[in-house]
Tab-separated table of C-alpha atoms and ligand atoms in Angstrom:
chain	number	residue	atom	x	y	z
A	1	UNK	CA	70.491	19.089	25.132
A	2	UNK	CA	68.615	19.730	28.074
A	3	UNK	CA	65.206	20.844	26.808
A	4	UNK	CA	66.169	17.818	24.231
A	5	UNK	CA	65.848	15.328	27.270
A	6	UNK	CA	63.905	16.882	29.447
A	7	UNK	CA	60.926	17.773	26.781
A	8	UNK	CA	61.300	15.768	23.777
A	9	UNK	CA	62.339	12.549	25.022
A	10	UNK	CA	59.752	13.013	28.241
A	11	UNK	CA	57.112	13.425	25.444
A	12	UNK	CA	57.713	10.169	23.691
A	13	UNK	CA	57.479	8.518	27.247
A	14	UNK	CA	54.057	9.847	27.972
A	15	UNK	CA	52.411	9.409	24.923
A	16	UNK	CA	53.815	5.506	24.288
A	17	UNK	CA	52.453	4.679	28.190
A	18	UNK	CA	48.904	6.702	26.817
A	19	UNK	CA	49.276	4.287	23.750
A	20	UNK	CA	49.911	0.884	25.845
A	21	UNK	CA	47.051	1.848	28.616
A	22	UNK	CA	45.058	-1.406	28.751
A	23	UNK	CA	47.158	-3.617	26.657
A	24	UNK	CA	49.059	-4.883	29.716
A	25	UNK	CA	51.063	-8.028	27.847
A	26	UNK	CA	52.674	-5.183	25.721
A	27	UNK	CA	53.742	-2.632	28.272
A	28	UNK	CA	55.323	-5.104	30.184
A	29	UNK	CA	58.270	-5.428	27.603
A	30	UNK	CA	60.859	-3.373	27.812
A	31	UNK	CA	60.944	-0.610	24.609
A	32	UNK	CA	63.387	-2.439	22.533
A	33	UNK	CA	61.375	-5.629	22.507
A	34	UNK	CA	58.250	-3.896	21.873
A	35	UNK	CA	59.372	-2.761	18.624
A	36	UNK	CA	61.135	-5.968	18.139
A	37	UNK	CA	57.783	-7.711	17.959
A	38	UNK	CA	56.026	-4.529	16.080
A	39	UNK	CA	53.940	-6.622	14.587
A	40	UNK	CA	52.142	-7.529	17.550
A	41	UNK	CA	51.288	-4.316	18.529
A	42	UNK	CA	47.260	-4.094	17.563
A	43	UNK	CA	47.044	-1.964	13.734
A	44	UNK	CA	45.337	0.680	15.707
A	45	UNK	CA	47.965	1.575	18.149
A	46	UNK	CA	50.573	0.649	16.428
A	47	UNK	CA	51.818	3.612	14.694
A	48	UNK	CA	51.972	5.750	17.998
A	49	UNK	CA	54.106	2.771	18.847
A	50	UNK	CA	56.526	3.274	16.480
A	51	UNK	CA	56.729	7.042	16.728
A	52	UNK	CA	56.671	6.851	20.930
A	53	UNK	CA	58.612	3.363	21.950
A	54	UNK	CA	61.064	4.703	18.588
A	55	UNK	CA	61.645	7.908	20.093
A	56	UNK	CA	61.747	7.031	23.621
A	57	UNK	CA	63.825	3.845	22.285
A	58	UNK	CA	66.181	6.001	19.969
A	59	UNK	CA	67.074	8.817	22.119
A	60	UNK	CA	67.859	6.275	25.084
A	61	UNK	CA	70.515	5.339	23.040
A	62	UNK	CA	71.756	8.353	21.782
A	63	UNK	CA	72.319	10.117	25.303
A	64	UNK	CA	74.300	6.741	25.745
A	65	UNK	CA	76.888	6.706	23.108
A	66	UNK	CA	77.073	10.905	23.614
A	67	UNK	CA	80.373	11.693	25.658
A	68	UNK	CA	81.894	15.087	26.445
A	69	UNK	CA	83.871	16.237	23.837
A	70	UNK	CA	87.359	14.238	23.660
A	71	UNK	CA	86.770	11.772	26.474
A	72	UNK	CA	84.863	9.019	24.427
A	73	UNK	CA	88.155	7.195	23.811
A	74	UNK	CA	88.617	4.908	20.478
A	75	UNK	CA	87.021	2.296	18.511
A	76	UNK	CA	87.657	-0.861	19.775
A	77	UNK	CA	90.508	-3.542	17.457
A	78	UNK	CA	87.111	-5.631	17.191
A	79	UNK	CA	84.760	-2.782	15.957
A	80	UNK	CA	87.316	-1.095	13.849
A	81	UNK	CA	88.807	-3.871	12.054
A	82	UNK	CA	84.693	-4.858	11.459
A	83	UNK	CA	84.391	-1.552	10.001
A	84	UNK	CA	87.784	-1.220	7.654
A	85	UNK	CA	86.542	-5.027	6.105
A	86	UNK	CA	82.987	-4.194	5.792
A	87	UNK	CA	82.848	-0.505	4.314
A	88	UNK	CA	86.893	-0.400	2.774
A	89	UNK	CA	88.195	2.187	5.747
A	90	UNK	CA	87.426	4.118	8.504
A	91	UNK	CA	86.849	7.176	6.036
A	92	UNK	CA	84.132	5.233	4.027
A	93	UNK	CA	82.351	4.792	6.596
A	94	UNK	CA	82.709	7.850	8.569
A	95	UNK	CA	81.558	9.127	4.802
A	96	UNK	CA	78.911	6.656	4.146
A	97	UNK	CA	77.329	8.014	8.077
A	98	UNK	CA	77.646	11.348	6.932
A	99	UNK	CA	75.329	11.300	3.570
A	100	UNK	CA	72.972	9.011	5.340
A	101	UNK	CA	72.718	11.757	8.458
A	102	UNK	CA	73.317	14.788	5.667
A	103	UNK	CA	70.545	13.385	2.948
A	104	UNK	CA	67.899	12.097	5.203
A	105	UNK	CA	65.189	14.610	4.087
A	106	UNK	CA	63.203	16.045	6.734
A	107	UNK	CA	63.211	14.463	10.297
A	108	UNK	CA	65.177	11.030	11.295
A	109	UNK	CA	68.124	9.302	12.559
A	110	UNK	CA	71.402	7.721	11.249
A	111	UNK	CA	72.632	4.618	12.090
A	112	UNK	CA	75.705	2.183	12.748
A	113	UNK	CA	73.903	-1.215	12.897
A	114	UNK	CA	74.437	-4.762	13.479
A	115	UNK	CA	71.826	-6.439	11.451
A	116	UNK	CA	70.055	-10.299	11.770
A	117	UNK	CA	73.490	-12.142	10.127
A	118	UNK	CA	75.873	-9.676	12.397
A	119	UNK	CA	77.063	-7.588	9.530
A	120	UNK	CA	77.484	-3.876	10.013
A	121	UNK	CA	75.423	-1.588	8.208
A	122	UNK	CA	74.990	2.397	7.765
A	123	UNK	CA	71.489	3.576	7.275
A	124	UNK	CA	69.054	6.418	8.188
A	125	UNK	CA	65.264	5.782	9.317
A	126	UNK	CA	62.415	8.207	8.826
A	127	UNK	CA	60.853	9.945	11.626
A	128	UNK	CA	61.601	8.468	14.895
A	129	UNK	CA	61.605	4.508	12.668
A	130	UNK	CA	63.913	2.225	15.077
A	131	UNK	CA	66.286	-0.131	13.561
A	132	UNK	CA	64.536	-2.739	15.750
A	133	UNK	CA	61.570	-2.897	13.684
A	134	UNK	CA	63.783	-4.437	10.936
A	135	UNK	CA	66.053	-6.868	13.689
A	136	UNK	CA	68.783	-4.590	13.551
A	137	UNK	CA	70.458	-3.649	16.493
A	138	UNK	CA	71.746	-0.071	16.527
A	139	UNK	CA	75.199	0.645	18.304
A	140	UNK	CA	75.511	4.173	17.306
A	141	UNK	CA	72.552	6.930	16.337
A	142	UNK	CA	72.323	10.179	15.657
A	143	UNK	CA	69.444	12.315	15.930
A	144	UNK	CA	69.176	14.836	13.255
A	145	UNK	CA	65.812	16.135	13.243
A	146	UNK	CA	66.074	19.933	13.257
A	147	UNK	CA	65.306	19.873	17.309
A	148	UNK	CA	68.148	18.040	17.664
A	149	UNK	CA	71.155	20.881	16.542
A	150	UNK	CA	68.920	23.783	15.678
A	151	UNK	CA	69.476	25.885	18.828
A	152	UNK	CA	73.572	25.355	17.961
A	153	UNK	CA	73.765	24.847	14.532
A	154	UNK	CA	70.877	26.607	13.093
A	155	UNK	CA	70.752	25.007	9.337
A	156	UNK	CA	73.986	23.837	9.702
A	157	UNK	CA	72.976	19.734	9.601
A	158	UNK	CA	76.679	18.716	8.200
A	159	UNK	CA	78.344	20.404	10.767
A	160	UNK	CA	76.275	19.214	13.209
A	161	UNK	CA	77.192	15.810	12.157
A	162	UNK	CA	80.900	15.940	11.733
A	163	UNK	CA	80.964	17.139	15.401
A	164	UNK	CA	79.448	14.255	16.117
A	165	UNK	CA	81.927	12.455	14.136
A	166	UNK	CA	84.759	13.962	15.891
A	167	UNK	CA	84.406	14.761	19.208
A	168	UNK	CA	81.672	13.109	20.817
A	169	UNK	CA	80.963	9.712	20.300
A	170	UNK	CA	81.365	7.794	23.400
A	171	UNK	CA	83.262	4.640	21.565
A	172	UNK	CA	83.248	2.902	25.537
A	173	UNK	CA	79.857	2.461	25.334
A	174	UNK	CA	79.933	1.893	21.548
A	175	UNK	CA	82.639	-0.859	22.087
A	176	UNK	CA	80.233	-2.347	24.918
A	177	UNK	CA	77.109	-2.422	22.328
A	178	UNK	CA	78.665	-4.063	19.616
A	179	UNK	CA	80.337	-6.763	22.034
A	180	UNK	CA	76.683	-7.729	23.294
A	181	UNK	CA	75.219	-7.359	19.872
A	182	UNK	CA	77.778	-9.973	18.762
A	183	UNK	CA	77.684	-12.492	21.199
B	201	MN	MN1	65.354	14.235	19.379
């Protein structure tokens, strides 16, 4: 985790401030609005946009909702009632997360979303792809390209992700994102 922050996320910093040099308007925003308005990024920047503001974006949250393992606490009423009427149960979902983390070929992230309408959705993105792009607003990710679990886990993506599951999501913060994603 620390070469994960200290190397991967630093690089996504660098290279998305190299991307913004001279467009000033732009680099003002703050990362999540940037890829909110993608499509105002110029055509020939904006690609290193979405691979550097997503990956700078994406892993901010993630070392968010991360907790040490068993102090994260609980869904909130709100969130898990939410999720029981929206995907049938807890299990569904917790399922649902787990394909979209377990069958996301190659590198990306999976996702507990609010979208535009403030449904909740499971997903995965490509690459470092940020649910912003699409006016989602993510409330829980997880990284699983292979940099992510490989020095752990080796191959081992699914167990990788029901740890994740388990033991350390931070549901305070979780709780907290969902709250301001609603309101
Ligand atoms: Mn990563």
């Amino acid at each position: 985790m620390e070469i994960h922050h200290s190397k991967h996320h630093q690089g996504y910093v660098n290279n998305l401030n190299a991307a913004l040099e001279g467009l000033d308007d732009l680099a003002e925003l703050s990362v999540e609005d940037l890829l909110r308005q993608i499509g105002s990024v110029p055509a020939d920047k904006r690609q290193a946009v979405i691979n550097n503001g997503g990956g700078h974006a994406n892993h901010s949250l993630f070392w968010e909702i991360l907790a040490p393992s068993g102090t994260g606490g609980e869904p909130s009423d709100k969130l898990l009632n939410d999720i029981v009427s929206t995907f049938g149960s807890a299990d569904a979902a917790r399922e649902l997360f787990s394909t979209a983390a377990g069958t996301r070929f190659g590198s990306g992230w999976a996702w507990l979303v609010v979208d535009g309408s403030g449904g909740l959705q499971i997903y995965s993105t490509a690459n470092q792809n940020s649910p912003l792009m699409e006016g989602d607003t993510p409330i829980i990710g997880l990284d699983v390209w292979e940099h992510a679990y490989y020095l752990k886990y080796q191959n081992l993506r699914p167990s990788y992700v029901s740890d994740f599951i388990d033991g350390f999501i931070n549901w305070k913060t979780v709780n907290e994102l969902y709250a301001s994603a609603k309101s």
